[in-house]
């Protein structure tokens, strides 16, 4: 692995878990990194071990490598300041494990509708380009021709056939982009941000962002930060609407609003989650309460995503079936009339 190649969420989770376990066993960070680099023959880990052995903090080594997200080095630095590096690494492992699992769920949820849409478009294209001209020849042999809706569909099919070289070029470009996203991590990691900008801060996107924000807050609090500092950390390391909500909550807290009101009015957490967090903090278990909130919001986001996909699939089937039925009826009904007249 090169020094500049971005590591995946799964790799971050595994590395942080291994480091936290080795630290818990009393192994120093430098020795732990050296041990892991020797086992995996990983030049990235070797570089990190060398920097740590030279006296650099782990957070600085992670930042200088250019291979880790800012959130990793930021929370490790927080753990180093508070003397809870092991806890910070454990929290990072859980956080990126959840992100890996969510990414897999999203990909699996979107794969089937995408394949279904592609197959339906192929079927409709074959009907327009190959089947309708055959029916037109049949009508011509009977002294008639396709007219009305069928004539319009026939013209569309002929246009598609003429534009086929351009369509193949577009498909080739899309396939190249898909291959680029599959092999190049920056392109793949930029897709969620592009989707958030297109869909806005609402709906399923908002639910998933809320879950990630709650995970980030839980991770910061598990690393030894009070909620106010965890908000500041999350605001600096998260994106788009989540960052704006953190900043708004910080300003409300600075103006003297209560914790529950600031969290609720700024939209950082739902009202029920705010109540649970306040109760947890009163009982001295704010970090455990935030962990539960993050888990609940993640499950809610997953259910919302599954419900959306559940609505998309029947809609695709219905629309494509209606189009296929319209194409067939537009050519079969006139043919039935002609056969009835002949008979």
Short mmCIF file of C-alpha atoms in Angstrom, two decimals:
data_model
loop_
_atom_site.label_atom_id
_atom_site.label_comp_id
_atom_site.label_asym_id
_atom_site.label_seq_id
_atom_site.Cartn_x
_atom_site.Cartn_y
_atom_site.Cartn_z
CA UNK A 1 0.00 0.00 0.00
CA UNK A 2 1.48 3.39 -0.99
CA UNK A 3 1.88 6.17 1.50
CA UNK A 4 -0.70 8.32 -0.23
CA UNK A 5 -3.35 5.74 -0.97
CA UNK A 6 -6.47 6.31 1.08
CA UNK A 7 -7.29 3.40 3.32
CA UNK A 8 -10.81 2.03 3.32
CA UNK A 9 -13.26 2.21 6.21
CA UNK A 10 -12.85 -1.52 6.76
CA UNK A 11 -9.06 -1.17 6.99
CA UNK A 12 -9.37 1.73 9.42
CA UNK A 13 -11.71 -0.28 11.64
CA UNK A 14 -9.37 -3.28 11.67
CA UNK A 15 -6.26 -1.19 12.37
CA UNK A 16 -7.85 0.77 15.20
CA UNK A 17 -9.20 -2.42 16.78
CA UNK A 18 -5.80 -4.11 16.64
CA UNK A 19 -4.03 -1.07 18.09
CA UNK A 20 -6.55 -0.72 20.91
CA UNK A 21 -6.17 -4.41 21.81
CA UNK A 22 -2.37 -4.17 21.79
CA UNK A 23 -2.46 -1.01 23.92
CA UNK A 24 -4.80 -2.76 26.34
CA UNK A 25 -2.25 -5.58 26.58
CA UNK A 26 0.46 -3.06 27.56
CA UNK A 27 2.29 -2.85 24.22
CA UNK A 28 3.58 0.59 23.28
CA UNK A 29 2.27 2.29 20.15
CA UNK A 30 5.60 2.08 18.33
CA UNK A 31 5.99 -1.62 19.07
CA UNK A 32 2.35 -2.28 18.15
CA UNK A 33 2.73 -0.57 14.77
CA UNK A 34 6.03 -2.37 14.13
CA UNK A 35 4.44 -5.72 14.97
CA UNK A 36 1.48 -5.10 12.67
CA UNK A 37 3.68 -3.87 9.82
CA UNK A 38 5.88 -6.98 10.05
CA UNK A 39 2.87 -9.29 10.01
CA UNK A 40 1.25 -7.60 7.01
CA UNK A 41 4.40 -6.29 5.26
CA UNK A 42 2.61 -2.96 4.97
CA UNK A 43 4.77 0.07 4.07
CA UNK A 44 2.10 2.44 5.39
CA UNK A 45 2.25 0.88 8.85
CA UNK A 46 6.04 0.81 8.65
CA UNK A 47 6.06 4.54 7.99
CA UNK A 48 3.69 5.16 10.90
CA UNK A 49 5.87 3.01 13.21
CA UNK A 50 8.98 4.92 12.15
CA UNK A 51 7.37 8.30 12.87
CA UNK A 52 6.07 7.16 16.27
CA UNK A 53 9.47 5.69 17.19
CA UNK A 54 11.02 9.07 16.39
CA UNK A 55 8.81 10.64 19.04
CA UNK A 56 5.87 11.92 16.97
CA UNK A 57 2.37 11.44 18.38
CA UNK A 58 0.22 8.87 16.60
CA UNK A 59 -2.23 11.58 15.53
CA UNK A 60 0.58 13.53 13.83
CA UNK A 61 1.85 10.39 12.08
CA UNK A 62 -1.65 9.59 10.84
CA UNK A 63 -2.12 13.14 9.59
CA UNK A 64 1.24 13.28 7.81
CA UNK A 65 0.65 9.96 6.05
CA UNK A 66 -2.18 11.50 4.04
CA UNK A 67 -3.90 8.11 3.97
CA UNK A 68 -6.44 8.59 6.77
CA UNK A 69 -9.51 10.83 7.05
CA UNK A 70 -9.18 13.93 9.23
CA UNK A 71 -11.67 12.40 11.67
CA UNK A 72 -9.24 9.61 12.56
CA UNK A 73 -6.30 11.86 13.38
CA UNK A 74 -8.63 14.35 15.09
CA UNK A 75 -10.13 11.87 17.52
CA UNK A 76 -6.79 10.16 18.18
CA UNK A 77 -5.37 13.59 19.04
CA UNK A 78 -8.29 14.12 21.40
CA UNK A 79 -7.59 10.76 23.03
CA UNK A 80 -3.94 11.68 23.41
CA UNK A 81 -4.85 14.97 25.10
CA UNK A 82 -7.22 13.28 27.52
CA UNK A 83 -5.10 10.18 28.16
CA UNK A 84 -7.71 7.92 26.52
CA UNK A 85 -5.95 6.86 23.31
CA UNK A 86 -7.04 3.25 23.75
CA UNK A 87 -10.69 4.27 24.17
CA UNK A 88 -10.47 6.62 21.19
CA UNK A 89 -9.08 3.85 18.99
CA UNK A 90 -11.83 1.50 20.15
CA UNK A 91 -14.47 4.12 19.38
CA UNK A 92 -12.97 4.69 15.92
CA UNK A 93 -13.03 0.95 15.26
CA UNK A 94 -16.73 0.72 16.11
CA UNK A 95 -17.54 3.87 14.13
CA UNK A 96 -15.85 2.74 10.91
CA UNK A 97 -17.22 -0.77 11.32
CA UNK A 98 -20.70 0.76 11.34
CA UNK A 99 -19.87 2.88 8.31
CA UNK A 100 -18.60 -0.20 6.46
CA UNK A 101 -21.75 -2.12 7.32
CA UNK A 102 -23.96 0.77 6.25
CA UNK A 103 -22.09 1.13 2.97
CA UNK A 104 -22.68 -2.52 2.22
CA UNK A 105 -26.36 -2.22 3.07
CA UNK A 106 -26.74 0.80 0.79
CA UNK A 107 -24.96 -0.89 -2.12
CA UNK A 108 -26.97 -4.09 -1.78
CA UNK A 109 -30.21 -2.11 -1.45
CA UNK A 110 -29.55 -0.11 -4.61
CA UNK A 111 -28.08 -2.89 -6.76
CA UNK A 112 -31.32 -4.79 -7.47
CA UNK A 113 -33.40 -1.74 -8.54
CA UNK A 114 -30.53 -0.58 -10.78
CA UNK A 115 -30.25 -3.99 -12.46
CA UNK A 116 -34.03 -4.20 -12.79
CA UNK A 117 -34.21 -0.76 -14.42
CA UNK A 118 -31.43 -1.70 -16.84
CA UNK A 119 -33.18 -4.92 -17.88
CA UNK A 120 -36.51 -3.15 -18.37
CA UNK A 121 -34.88 -0.47 -20.52
CA UNK A 122 -33.25 -3.17 -22.64
CA UNK A 123 -36.61 -4.92 -23.14
CA UNK A 124 -38.31 -1.65 -24.12
CA UNK A 125 -35.43 -0.78 -26.45
CA UNK A 126 -35.65 -4.16 -28.20
CA UNK A 127 -39.40 -3.74 -28.66
CA UNK A 128 -38.98 -0.26 -30.15
CA UNK A 129 -35.97 -0.98 -32.37
CA UNK A 130 -36.54 -4.60 -33.48
CA UNK A 131 -40.15 -5.65 -32.91
CA UNK A 132 -42.12 -2.61 -34.09
CA UNK A 133 -40.47 -2.53 -37.54
CA UNK A 134 -41.59 -6.16 -38.05
CA UNK A 135 -45.16 -5.20 -37.24
CA UNK A 136 -44.86 -2.24 -39.61
CA UNK A 137 -43.85 -4.61 -42.42
CA UNK A 138 -46.82 -6.84 -41.62
CA UNK A 139 -49.18 -3.85 -41.78
CA UNK A 140 -47.58 -2.73 -45.07
CA UNK A 141 -48.20 -6.17 -46.58
CA UNK A 142 -51.86 -5.77 -45.57
CA UNK A 143 -52.08 -2.37 -47.27
CA UNK A 144 -51.99 -0.36 -44.08
CA UNK A 145 -49.36 1.05 -41.70
CA UNK A 146 -48.71 1.97 -38.09
CA UNK A 147 -50.34 5.23 -37.06
CA UNK A 148 -51.22 7.12 -33.93
CA UNK A 149 -49.36 6.02 -30.81
CA UNK A 150 -47.84 3.04 -32.61
CA UNK A 151 -46.54 5.34 -35.36
CA UNK A 152 -44.97 7.63 -32.80
CA UNK A 153 -43.31 4.68 -31.04
CA UNK A 154 -42.05 3.41 -34.42
CA UNK A 155 -40.52 6.81 -35.14
CA UNK A 156 -38.90 6.77 -31.68
CA UNK A 157 -37.50 3.31 -32.37
CA UNK A 158 -36.03 4.43 -35.69
CA UNK A 159 -34.47 7.46 -33.97
CA UNK A 160 -32.97 5.21 -31.32
CA UNK A 161 -31.57 2.91 -34.00
CA UNK A 162 -29.98 5.89 -35.76
CA UNK A 163 -28.57 7.21 -32.49
CA UNK A 164 -27.24 3.82 -31.44
CA UNK A 165 -23.54 4.75 -31.97
CA UNK A 166 -24.00 7.76 -29.68
CA UNK A 167 -25.86 5.66 -27.12
CA UNK A 168 -23.09 3.05 -27.14
CA UNK A 169 -20.54 5.84 -26.58
CA UNK A 170 -22.55 7.15 -23.64
CA UNK A 171 -22.81 3.64 -22.20
CA UNK A 172 -19.05 3.20 -22.60
CA UNK A 173 -18.42 6.45 -20.73
CA UNK A 174 -20.78 5.39 -17.93
CA UNK A 175 -19.07 1.99 -17.72
CA UNK A 176 -15.68 3.70 -17.54
CA UNK A 177 -16.91 5.96 -14.75
CA UNK A 178 -18.26 2.96 -12.86
CA UNK A 179 -14.93 1.17 -13.25
CA UNK A 180 -13.09 4.30 -12.09
CA UNK A 181 -15.25 4.48 -8.97
CA UNK A 182 -14.62 0.80 -8.32
CA UNK A 183 -10.82 1.05 -8.43
CA UNK A 184 -10.15 4.66 -7.36
CA UNK A 185 -11.02 5.39 -3.73
CA UNK A 186 -11.28 9.25 -4.00
CA UNK A 187 -13.91 8.92 -6.74
CA UNK A 188 -15.82 6.28 -4.78
CA UNK A 189 -15.69 8.26 -1.54
CA UNK A 190 -16.91 11.37 -3.33
CA UNK A 191 -20.15 9.73 -4.50
CA UNK A 192 -21.95 10.07 -1.12
CA UNK A 193 -21.13 13.77 -1.00
CA UNK A 194 -22.43 14.24 -4.55
CA UNK A 195 -25.63 12.40 -3.64
CA UNK A 196 -26.10 14.61 -0.56
CA UNK A 197 -25.69 17.77 -2.64
CA UNK A 198 -28.22 16.55 -5.22
CA UNK A 199 -30.83 15.24 -2.77
CA UNK A 200 -30.44 17.97 -0.15
CA UNK A 201 -30.62 17.73 3.61
CA UNK A 202 -33.94 15.90 3.84
CA UNK A 203 -35.62 12.53 3.65
CA UNK A 204 -33.50 9.40 3.83
CA UNK A 205 -30.33 11.45 3.33
CA UNK A 206 -31.16 13.48 6.44
CA UNK A 207 -31.82 10.33 8.48
CA UNK A 208 -28.53 8.76 7.45
CA UNK A 209 -26.69 12.02 8.16
CA UNK A 210 -28.32 12.19 11.60
CA UNK A 211 -27.14 8.64 12.30
CA UNK A 212 -23.58 9.45 11.25
CA UNK A 213 -23.64 12.63 13.33
CA UNK A 214 -24.84 10.72 16.38
CA UNK A 215 -22.09 8.17 15.79
CA UNK A 216 -19.53 10.96 15.61
CA UNK A 217 -20.81 12.49 18.87
CA UNK A 218 -20.81 9.09 20.56
CA UNK A 219 -17.28 8.52 19.39
CA UNK A 220 -16.12 11.88 20.72
CA UNK A 221 -17.79 11.34 24.08
CA UNK A 222 -16.38 7.80 24.30
CA UNK A 223 -12.98 9.38 23.70
CA UNK A 224 -13.38 11.42 26.88
CA UNK A 225 -14.88 14.64 25.51
CA UNK A 226 -17.87 16.46 26.99
CA UNK A 227 -20.73 16.94 24.55
CA UNK A 228 -19.81 20.56 23.82
CA UNK A 229 -16.29 19.61 22.72
CA UNK A 230 -17.61 16.58 20.84
CA UNK A 231 -19.87 18.96 18.92
CA UNK A 232 -16.92 21.15 18.07
CA UNK A 233 -14.94 18.16 16.86
CA UNK A 234 -17.86 16.84 14.78
CA UNK A 235 -18.48 20.29 13.26
CA UNK A 236 -14.90 20.46 12.07
CA UNK A 237 -14.78 16.97 10.64
CA UNK A 238 -18.27 16.31 9.24
CA UNK A 239 -19.83 17.69 6.05
CA UNK A 240 -22.66 19.84 4.73
CA UNK A 241 -25.86 19.91 6.77
CA UNK A 242 -24.39 18.00 9.71
CA UNK A 243 -21.65 20.58 10.13
CA UNK A 244 -24.14 23.46 9.92
CA UNK A 245 -26.35 21.89 12.59
CA UNK A 246 -23.37 21.40 14.92
CA UNK A 247 -22.37 25.04 14.49
CA UNK A 248 -25.93 26.20 15.16
CA UNK A 249 -26.12 24.06 18.30
CA UNK A 250 -22.81 25.49 19.52
CA UNK A 251 -24.07 29.04 19.10
CA UNK A 252 -27.29 28.21 20.95
CA UNK A 253 -25.35 26.71 23.84
CA UNK A 254 -23.12 29.80 23.92
CA UNK A 255 -26.26 31.97 24.19
CA UNK A 256 -27.33 30.08 27.30
CA UNK A 257 -29.95 27.70 25.94
CA UNK A 258 -30.37 24.41 27.74
CA UNK A 259 -28.73 21.33 26.28
CA UNK A 260 -31.97 19.67 25.21
CA UNK A 261 -33.34 22.83 23.64
CA UNK A 262 -30.12 23.57 21.76
CA UNK A 263 -29.85 20.03 20.41
CA UNK A 264 -33.51 19.90 19.42
CA UNK A 265 -33.88 23.38 17.92
CA UNK A 266 -30.69 23.06 15.87
CA UNK A 267 -31.77 19.66 14.53
CA UNK A 268 -28.67 17.85 15.78
CA UNK A 269 -30.82 15.17 17.41
CA UNK A 270 -34.53 14.33 17.39
CA UNK A 271 -36.53 15.41 20.44
CA UNK A 272 -36.76 11.90 21.92
CA UNK A 273 -33.00 11.48 21.58
CA UNK A 274 -32.42 14.81 23.32
CA UNK A 275 -34.49 13.64 26.29
CA UNK A 276 -32.60 10.35 26.47
CA UNK A 277 -29.25 12.14 26.36
CA UNK A 278 -30.24 14.58 29.10
CA UNK A 279 -31.35 11.70 31.32
CA UNK A 280 -28.12 9.86 30.61
CA UNK A 281 -25.99 12.86 31.48
CA UNK A 282 -27.89 13.42 34.71
CA UNK A 283 -27.13 9.81 35.63
CA UNK A 284 -23.47 10.10 34.65
CA UNK A 285 -23.86 7.84 31.61
CA UNK A 286 -23.95 10.39 28.80
CA UNK A 287 -21.54 8.44 26.59
CA UNK A 288 -23.58 5.22 26.95
CA UNK A 289 -26.78 7.14 26.19
CA UNK A 290 -25.21 8.64 23.07
CA UNK A 291 -24.05 5.19 21.93
CA UNK A 292 -27.66 3.96 22.24
CA UNK A 293 -28.95 7.04 20.39
CA UNK A 294 -26.47 6.46 17.57
CA UNK A 295 -27.52 2.81 17.30
CA UNK A 296 -31.22 3.69 17.25
CA UNK A 297 -30.76 6.40 14.61
CA UNK A 298 -28.67 4.06 12.45
CA UNK A 299 -31.40 1.42 12.60
CA UNK A 300 -34.01 4.07 11.77
CA UNK A 301 -31.94 5.24 8.79
CA UNK A 302 -31.59 1.67 7.55
CA UNK A 303 -35.34 1.11 7.83
CA UNK A 304 -36.01 4.35 5.93
CA UNK A 305 -33.59 3.27 3.19
CA UNK A 306 -35.18 -0.16 2.93
CA UNK A 307 -38.64 1.41 2.79
CA UNK A 308 -37.51 3.72 -0.01
CA UNK A 309 -36.07 0.83 -1.99
CA UNK A 310 -39.25 -1.13 -1.28
CA UNK A 311 -41.25 1.65 -2.94
CA UNK A 312 -38.84 2.05 -5.86
CA UNK A 313 -38.94 -1.59 -6.98
CA UNK A 314 -42.76 -1.86 -7.45
CA UNK A 315 -42.80 1.58 -9.09
CA UNK A 316 -40.16 0.50 -11.61
CA UNK A 317 -41.99 -2.74 -12.36
CA UNK A 318 -45.34 -0.93 -12.73
CA UNK A 319 -44.04 1.83 -15.01
CA UNK A 320 -42.03 -0.51 -17.23
CA UNK A 321 -44.88 -3.03 -17.44
CA UNK A 322 -47.28 -0.26 -18.49
CA UNK A 323 -44.84 0.89 -21.17
CA UNK A 324 -44.43 -2.63 -22.53
CA UNK A 325 -48.19 -3.17 -22.45
CA UNK A 326 -48.78 0.17 -24.23
CA UNK A 327 -46.33 -0.78 -26.98
CA UNK A 328 -47.92 -4.19 -27.53
CA UNK A 329 -51.50 -2.93 -27.41
CA UNK A 330 -50.75 -0.07 -29.80
CA UNK A 331 -49.75 -2.59 -32.49
CA UNK A 332 -52.01 -5.52 -31.63
CA UNK A 333 -55.36 -3.72 -31.49
CA UNK A 334 -55.18 -2.34 -35.06
CA UNK A 335 -54.01 -5.76 -36.25
CA UNK A 336 -57.02 -7.37 -34.59
CA UNK A 337 -59.31 -4.88 -36.34
CA UNK A 338 -57.72 -5.67 -39.71
CA UNK A 339 -58.03 -9.41 -39.15
CA UNK A 340 -61.65 -8.99 -38.14
CA UNK A 341 -62.33 -6.98 -41.31
CA UNK A 342 -60.61 -9.60 -43.47
CA UNK A 343 -62.48 -12.42 -41.72
#
